[in-house]
């Protein structure tokens, strides 16, 4: 990927890029649909990323070519407008959000490409936002503050693209730590890197089915969580315990009870999963991932037939510690925790079983926990341009 953007930059501009930036995709190990309830999640950045090779421009104009789509966009920093939702809006949105957070921008031009599957729930959108933010930081020379940049990227999605999304994707994309997942407290936004148990590998299993219902169902679930919290007399479900739920279950309609049940138990599972990882206990982590999927399937009702099939296929294989959907649901990707020696047979076995059951061809690959967005060749945490 890096070679691809550098080569394409050279062909277009007849010189090497001044900067190369990368921002990773992510999977969430556990803690699903908890972020907007101020709860806990445990995502990791992965070794698939979006890359931009670029150089500064002297004028006010930003030009970006998306190699994967064969399209490019051009805009002036002084004249931004939110047009129809397309990839360019993620770029102009970051250019809109940064100055609102006190950053002075200067212009650049470049080419980008990514090996993160688009629209599969691995957060190619956060990678795009954070890579663009990193590019602006490089050319304007402002210090790179991963947590503030995650908030800028979230504002881009929420306020520019008018998508209601939580902060998890952007935080892990900005702040990922190699070899680790991040335990995120979505209330305080505090982050704790926790190591992936040695000998355990995370395998991504893309169902190759679109997340059709995801936007409307996502808004519906958020509204249900707000109602459930109100009934339970708490500001957000983060503040309700299992005991609160049992005591007040009569005040909640069955659907709201199930939604609250998922969020409350998922928060518990996420903290237990982080403890299991600190203890290098892959078996316990896998067990919690299984329980998470079952809760998302039966209580939160955001899985799909293909996600359930993929998870079932994974659980049949030798070396599988646990499997669950990841991301918002209704299609997209599942993940499994697999013993390293069994990876090849696991991937082949799931591929065959899923294809046989669904007639669909999945995309299945092992991934490693990677560092967050950075400037290549300057160190991931370097603040200098
Ligand atoms: P996800 O974040 O789960 O991959 P989203 O629907 O949130 O899915 O974001 C996908 C959008 O991000 C794409 O429709 C496109 O606008 C933008 N995007 C992601 N990757 C690329 C890329 N490589 N080139 C251009 N645009 C991209
Ligand atoms: Mg996204």
PDB file of N, CA and C in Angstrom, residues 23-82:
ATOM      1  N   UNK A  23      -3.365   5.644   8.308  1.00  0.00           N
ATOM      2  CA  UNK A  23      -4.302   5.513   9.426  1.00  0.00           C
ATOM      3  C   UNK A  23      -4.975   4.145   9.287  1.00  0.00           C
ATOM      4  N   UNK A  24      -5.030   3.383  10.388  1.00  0.00           N
ATOM      5  CA  UNK A  24      -5.470   1.986  10.313  1.00  0.00           C
ATOM      6  C   UNK A  24      -6.982   1.817  10.402  1.00  0.00           C
ATOM      7  N   UNK A  25      -7.454   0.664   9.921  1.00  0.00           N
ATOM      8  CA  UNK A  25      -8.799   0.213  10.242  1.00  0.00           C
ATOM      9  C   UNK A  25      -8.804  -0.393  11.638  1.00  0.00           C
ATOM     10  N   UNK A  26      -9.940  -0.899  12.058  1.00  0.00           N
ATOM     11  CA  UNK A  26     -10.004  -1.474  13.398  1.00  0.00           C
ATOM     12  C   UNK A  26     -11.026  -2.602  13.477  1.00  0.00           C
ATOM     13  N   UNK A  27     -10.830  -3.476  14.456  1.00  0.00           N
ATOM     14  CA  UNK A  27     -11.907  -4.378  14.854  1.00  0.00           C
ATOM     15  C   UNK A  27     -12.172  -4.139  16.326  1.00  0.00           C
ATOM     16  N   UNK A  28     -13.391  -4.359  16.729  1.00  0.00           N
ATOM     17  CA  UNK A  28     -13.707  -4.261  18.155  1.00  0.00           C
ATOM     18  C   UNK A  28     -13.741  -5.673  18.725  1.00  0.00           C
ATOM     19  N   UNK A  29     -12.867  -5.958  19.692  1.00  0.00           N
ATOM     20  CA  UNK A  29     -12.831  -7.309  20.263  1.00  0.00           C
ATOM     21  C   UNK A  29     -14.101  -7.591  21.057  1.00  0.00           C
ATOM     22  N   UNK A  30     -14.559  -6.606  21.782  1.00  0.00           N
ATOM     23  CA  UNK A  30     -15.782  -6.760  22.581  1.00  0.00           C
ATOM     24  C   UNK A  30     -16.200  -5.365  23.081  1.00  0.00           C
ATOM     25  N   UNK A  31     -17.472  -5.241  23.477  1.00  0.00           N
ATOM     26  CA  UNK A  31     -17.964  -3.935  23.913  1.00  0.00           C
ATOM     27  C   UNK A  31     -18.677  -3.276  22.743  1.00  0.00           C
ATOM     28  N   UNK A  32     -19.768  -3.932  22.290  1.00  0.00           N
ATOM     29  CA  UNK A  32     -20.454  -3.452  21.087  1.00  0.00           C
ATOM     30  C   UNK A  32     -21.736  -2.719  21.466  1.00  0.00           C
ATOM     31  N   UNK A  33     -21.970  -1.583  20.791  1.00  0.00           N
ATOM     32  CA  UNK A  33     -23.133  -0.734  21.080  1.00  0.00           C
ATOM     33  C   UNK A  33     -23.102  -0.228  22.529  1.00  0.00           C
ATOM     34  N   UNK A  34     -21.909  -0.084  23.062  1.00  0.00           N
ATOM     35  CA  UNK A  34     -21.759   0.484  24.402  1.00  0.00           C
ATOM     36  C   UNK A  34     -21.249   1.917  24.349  1.00  0.00           C
ATOM     37  N   UNK A  35     -20.625   2.315  23.247  1.00  0.00           N
ATOM     38  CA  UNK A  35     -19.944   3.628  23.251  1.00  0.00           C
ATOM     39  C   UNK A  35     -20.927   4.772  23.443  1.00  0.00           C
ATOM     40  N   UNK A  36     -22.071   4.710  22.779  1.00  0.00           N
ATOM     41  CA  UNK A  36     -23.029   5.821  22.938  1.00  0.00           C
ATOM     42  C   UNK A  36     -23.830   5.711  24.238  1.00  0.00           C
ATOM     43  N   UNK A  37     -23.550   4.682  25.025  1.00  0.00           N
ATOM     44  CA  UNK A  37     -24.115   4.598  26.375  1.00  0.00           C
ATOM     45  C   UNK A  37     -23.074   4.944  27.436  1.00  0.00           C
ATOM     46  N   UNK A  38     -22.019   5.644  27.001  1.00  0.00           N
ATOM     47  CA  UNK A  38     -20.918   6.047  27.891  1.00  0.00           C
ATOM     48  C   UNK A  38     -20.220   4.858  28.524  1.00  0.00           C
ATOM     49  N   UNK A  39     -20.259   3.701  27.872  1.00  0.00           N
ATOM     50  CA  UNK A  39     -19.723   2.479  28.470  1.00  0.00           C
ATOM     51  C   UNK A  39     -18.298   2.177  28.057  1.00  0.00           C
ATOM     52  N   UNK A  40     -17.980   0.875  27.992  1.00  0.00           N
ATOM     53  CA  UNK A  40     -16.621   0.426  27.710  1.00  0.00           C
ATOM     54  C   UNK A  40     -16.566  -0.337  26.397  1.00  0.00           C
ATOM     55  N   UNK A  41     -15.463  -0.186  25.678  1.00  0.00           N
ATOM     56  CA  UNK A  41     -15.248  -1.018  24.495  1.00  0.00           C
ATOM     57  C   UNK A  41     -13.764  -1.365  24.421  1.00  0.00           C
ATOM     58  N   UNK A  42     -13.449  -2.349  23.596  1.00  0.00           N
ATOM     59  CA  UNK A  42     -12.091  -2.900  23.589  1.00  0.00           C
ATOM     60  C   UNK A  42     -11.637  -3.172  22.147  1.00  0.00           C
ATOM     61  N   UNK A  43     -11.485  -2.096  21.373  1.00  0.00           N
ATOM     62  CA  UNK A  43     -11.090  -2.269  19.964  1.00  0.00           C
ATOM     63  C   UNK A  43      -9.580  -2.338  19.786  1.00  0.00           C
ATOM     64  N   UNK A  44      -9.155  -2.838  18.658  1.00  0.00           N
ATOM     65  CA  UNK A  44      -7.729  -2.736  18.300  1.00  0.00           C
ATOM     66  C   UNK A  44      -7.595  -2.253  16.861  1.00  0.00           C
ATOM     67  N   UNK A  45      -6.593  -1.391  16.640  1.00  0.00           N
ATOM     68  CA  UNK A  45      -6.249  -0.978  15.275  1.00  0.00           C
ATOM     69  C   UNK A  45      -5.576  -2.167  14.602  1.00  0.00           C
ATOM     70  N   UNK A  46      -5.800  -2.348  13.308  1.00  0.00           N
ATOM     71  CA  UNK A  46      -5.267  -3.517  12.605  1.00  0.00           C
ATOM     72  C   UNK A  46      -4.258  -3.118  11.524  1.00  0.00           C
ATOM     73  N   UNK A  47      -3.558  -4.130  11.037  1.00  0.00           N
ATOM     74  CA  UNK A  47      -2.501  -3.877  10.050  1.00  0.00           C
ATOM     75  C   UNK A  47      -3.074  -3.788   8.635  1.00  0.00           C
ATOM     76  N   UNK A  48      -4.195  -3.140   8.515  1.00  0.00           N
ATOM     77  CA  UNK A  48      -4.743  -2.723   7.222  1.00  0.00           C
ATOM     78  C   UNK A  48      -4.998  -1.238   7.375  1.00  0.00           C
ATOM     79  N   UNK A  49      -4.648  -0.457   6.366  1.00  0.00           N
ATOM     80  CA  UNK A  49      -4.662   0.990   6.578  1.00  0.00           C
ATOM     81  C   UNK A  49      -4.941   1.758   5.297  1.00  0.00           C
ATOM     82  N   UNK A  50      -5.283   3.018   5.488  1.00  0.00           N
ATOM     83  CA  UNK A  50      -5.410   3.964   4.377  1.00  0.00           C
ATOM     84  C   UNK A  50      -4.166   4.853   4.391  1.00  0.00           C
ATOM     85  N   UNK A  51      -3.594   5.041   3.223  1.00  0.00           N
ATOM     86  CA  UNK A  51      -2.327   5.777   3.084  1.00  0.00           C
ATOM     87  C   UNK A  51      -2.547   6.988   2.179  1.00  0.00           C
ATOM     88  N   UNK A  52      -1.892   8.098   2.522  1.00  0.00           N
ATOM     89  CA  UNK A  52      -1.891   9.268   1.628  1.00  0.00           C
ATOM     90  C   UNK A  52      -0.436   9.708   1.438  1.00  0.00           C
ATOM     91  N   UNK A  53      -0.025   9.890   0.192  1.00  0.00           N
ATOM     92  CA  UNK A  53       1.264  10.512  -0.122  1.00  0.00           C
ATOM     93  C   UNK A  53       0.950  11.925  -0.602  1.00  0.00           C
ATOM     94  N   UNK A  54       1.658  12.921  -0.087  1.00  0.00           N
ATOM     95  CA  UNK A  54       1.234  14.300  -0.365  1.00  0.00           C
ATOM     96  C   UNK A  54       2.392  15.290  -0.363  1.00  0.00           C
ATOM     97  N   UNK A  55       2.092  16.490  -0.861  1.00  0.00           N
ATOM     98  CA  UNK A  55       3.039  17.596  -0.748  1.00  0.00           C
ATOM     99  C   UNK A  55       2.238  18.874  -0.498  1.00  0.00           C
ATOM    100  N   UNK A  56       2.858  19.847   0.164  1.00  0.00           N
ATOM    101  CA  UNK A  56       2.146  21.103   0.438  1.00  0.00           C
ATOM    102  C   UNK A  56       1.883  21.871  -0.854  1.00  0.00           C
ATOM    103  N   UNK A  57       0.838  22.714  -0.840  1.00  0.00           N
ATOM    104  CA  UNK A  57       0.598  23.664  -1.936  1.00  0.00           C
ATOM    105  C   UNK A  57       0.694  25.068  -1.364  1.00  0.00           C
ATOM    106  N   UNK A  58       1.068  26.015  -2.239  1.00  0.00           N
ATOM    107  CA  UNK A  58       1.245  27.387  -1.773  1.00  0.00           C
ATOM    108  C   UNK A  58      -0.081  28.144  -1.712  1.00  0.00           C
ATOM    109  N   UNK A  59      -1.042  27.682  -2.501  1.00  0.00           N
ATOM    110  CA  UNK A  59      -2.324  28.415  -2.521  1.00  0.00           C
ATOM    111  C   UNK A  59      -3.274  27.824  -1.480  1.00  0.00           C
ATOM    112  N   UNK A  60      -4.575  27.984  -1.716  1.00  0.00           N
ATOM    113  CA  UNK A  60      -5.597  27.623  -0.737  1.00  0.00           C
ATOM    114  C   UNK A  60      -6.291  26.307  -1.116  1.00  0.00           C
ATOM    115  N   UNK A  61      -5.737  25.636  -2.114  1.00  0.00           N
ATOM    116  CA  UNK A  61      -6.475  24.547  -2.754  1.00  0.00           C
ATOM    117  C   UNK A  61      -6.009  23.170  -2.268  1.00  0.00           C
ATOM    118  N   UNK A  62      -6.972  22.302  -1.975  1.00  0.00           N
ATOM    119  CA  UNK A  62      -6.648  20.919  -1.607  1.00  0.00           C
ATOM    120  C   UNK A  62      -7.123  20.012  -2.735  1.00  0.00           C
ATOM    121  N   UNK A  63      -6.229  19.121  -3.179  1.00  0.00           N
ATOM    122  CA  UNK A  63      -6.572  18.180  -4.257  1.00  0.00           C
ATOM    123  C   UNK A  63      -6.211  16.774  -3.787  1.00  0.00           C
ATOM    124  N   UNK A  64      -7.193  15.899  -3.794  1.00  0.00           N
ATOM    125  CA  UNK A  64      -6.943  14.527  -3.349  1.00  0.00           C
ATOM    126  C   UNK A  64      -7.472  13.570  -4.404  1.00  0.00           C
ATOM    127  N   UNK A  65      -6.625  12.591  -4.768  1.00  0.00           N
ATOM    128  CA  UNK A  65      -7.054  11.569  -5.704  1.00  0.00           C
ATOM    129  C   UNK A  65      -7.223  10.250  -4.948  1.00  0.00           C
ATOM    130  N   UNK A  66      -8.403   9.644  -5.075  1.00  0.00           N
ATOM    131  CA  UNK A  66      -8.677   8.348  -4.453  1.00  0.00           C
ATOM    132  C   UNK A  66      -8.363   7.272  -5.489  1.00  0.00           C
ATOM    133  N   UNK A  67      -7.199   6.649  -5.369  1.00  0.00           N
ATOM    134  CA  UNK A  67      -6.757   5.680  -6.377  1.00  0.00           C
ATOM    135  C   UNK A  67      -7.704   4.492  -6.468  1.00  0.00           C
ATOM    136  N   UNK A  68      -8.281   4.103  -5.306  1.00  0.00           N
ATOM    137  CA  UNK A  68      -9.138   2.916  -5.306  1.00  0.00           C
ATOM    138  C   UNK A  68     -10.431   3.153  -6.076  1.00  0.00           C
ATOM    139  N   UNK A  69     -10.843   4.416  -6.192  1.00  0.00           N
ATOM    140  CA  UNK A  69     -12.110   4.727  -6.853  1.00  0.00           C
ATOM    141  C   UNK A  69     -11.894   5.369  -8.220  1.00  0.00           C
ATOM    142  N   UNK A  70     -10.648   5.761  -8.518  1.00  0.00           N
ATOM    143  CA  UNK A  70     -10.387   6.463  -9.759  1.00  0.00           C
ATOM    144  C   UNK A  70     -11.089   7.808  -9.825  1.00  0.00           C
ATOM    145  N   UNK A  71     -11.190   8.473  -8.669  1.00  0.00           N
ATOM    146  CA  UNK A  71     -11.857   9.779  -8.622  1.00  0.00           C
ATOM    147  C   UNK A  71     -10.966  10.765  -7.886  1.00  0.00           C
ATOM    148  N   UNK A  72     -11.157  12.052  -8.167  1.00  0.00           N
ATOM    149  CA  UNK A  72     -10.442  13.015  -7.334  1.00  0.00           C
ATOM    150  C   UNK A  72     -11.345  14.184  -6.986  1.00  0.00           C
ATOM    151  N   UNK A  73     -10.967  14.889  -5.916  1.00  0.00           N
ATOM    152  CA  UNK A  73     -11.738  16.065  -5.513  1.00  0.00           C
ATOM    153  C   UNK A  73     -10.791  17.248  -5.352  1.00  0.00           C
ATOM    154  N   UNK A  74     -11.361  18.430  -5.573  1.00  0.00           N
ATOM    155  CA  UNK A  74     -10.617  19.678  -5.431  1.00  0.00           C
ATOM    156  C   UNK A  74     -11.505  20.652  -4.684  1.00  0.00           C
ATOM    157  N   UNK A  75     -10.938  21.316  -3.679  1.00  0.00           N
ATOM    158  CA  UNK A  75     -11.727  22.349  -3.000  1.00  0.00           C
ATOM    159  C   UNK A  75     -10.804  23.407  -2.424  1.00  0.00           C
ATOM    160  N   UNK A  76     -11.358  24.575  -2.144  1.00  0.00           N
ATOM    161  CA  UNK A  76     -10.584  25.647  -1.536  1.00  0.00           C
ATOM    162  C   UNK A  76     -10.890  25.679  -0.047  1.00  0.00           C
ATOM    163  N   UNK A  77      -9.839  25.857   0.754  1.00  0.00           N
ATOM    164  CA  UNK A  77     -10.026  25.842   2.209  1.00  0.00           C
ATOM    165  C   UNK A  77     -10.986  26.932   2.660  1.00  0.00           C
ATOM    166  N   UNK A  78     -11.041  28.031   1.874  1.00  0.00           N
ATOM    167  CA  UNK A  78     -11.922  29.126   2.266  1.00  0.00           C
ATOM    168  C   UNK A  78     -13.368  28.939   1.829  1.00  0.00           C
ATOM    169  N   UNK A  79     -13.662  27.908   1.051  1.00  0.00           N
ATOM    170  CA  UNK A  79     -15.020  27.756   0.485  1.00  0.00           C
ATOM    171  C   UNK A  79     -15.457  26.301   0.551  1.00  0.00           C
ATOM    172  N   UNK A  80     -15.784  25.850   1.749  1.00  0.00           N
ATOM    173  CA  UNK A  80     -16.204  24.464   1.925  1.00  0.00           C
ATOM    174  C   UNK A  80     -17.713  24.376   1.897  1.00  0.00           C
ATOM    175  N   UNK A  81     -18.222  23.316   1.267  1.00  0.00           N
ATOM    176  CA  UNK A  81     -19.673  23.136   1.359  1.00  0.00           C
ATOM    177  C   UNK A  81     -20.003  21.654   1.484  1.00  0.00           C
ATOM    178  N   UNK A  82     -20.948  21.330   2.362  1.00  0.00           N
ATOM    179  CA  UNK A  82     -21.331  19.928   2.521  1.00  0.00           C
ATOM    180  C   UNK A  82     -22.278  19.517   1.413  1.00  0.00           C
TER     181      UNK A  82
END
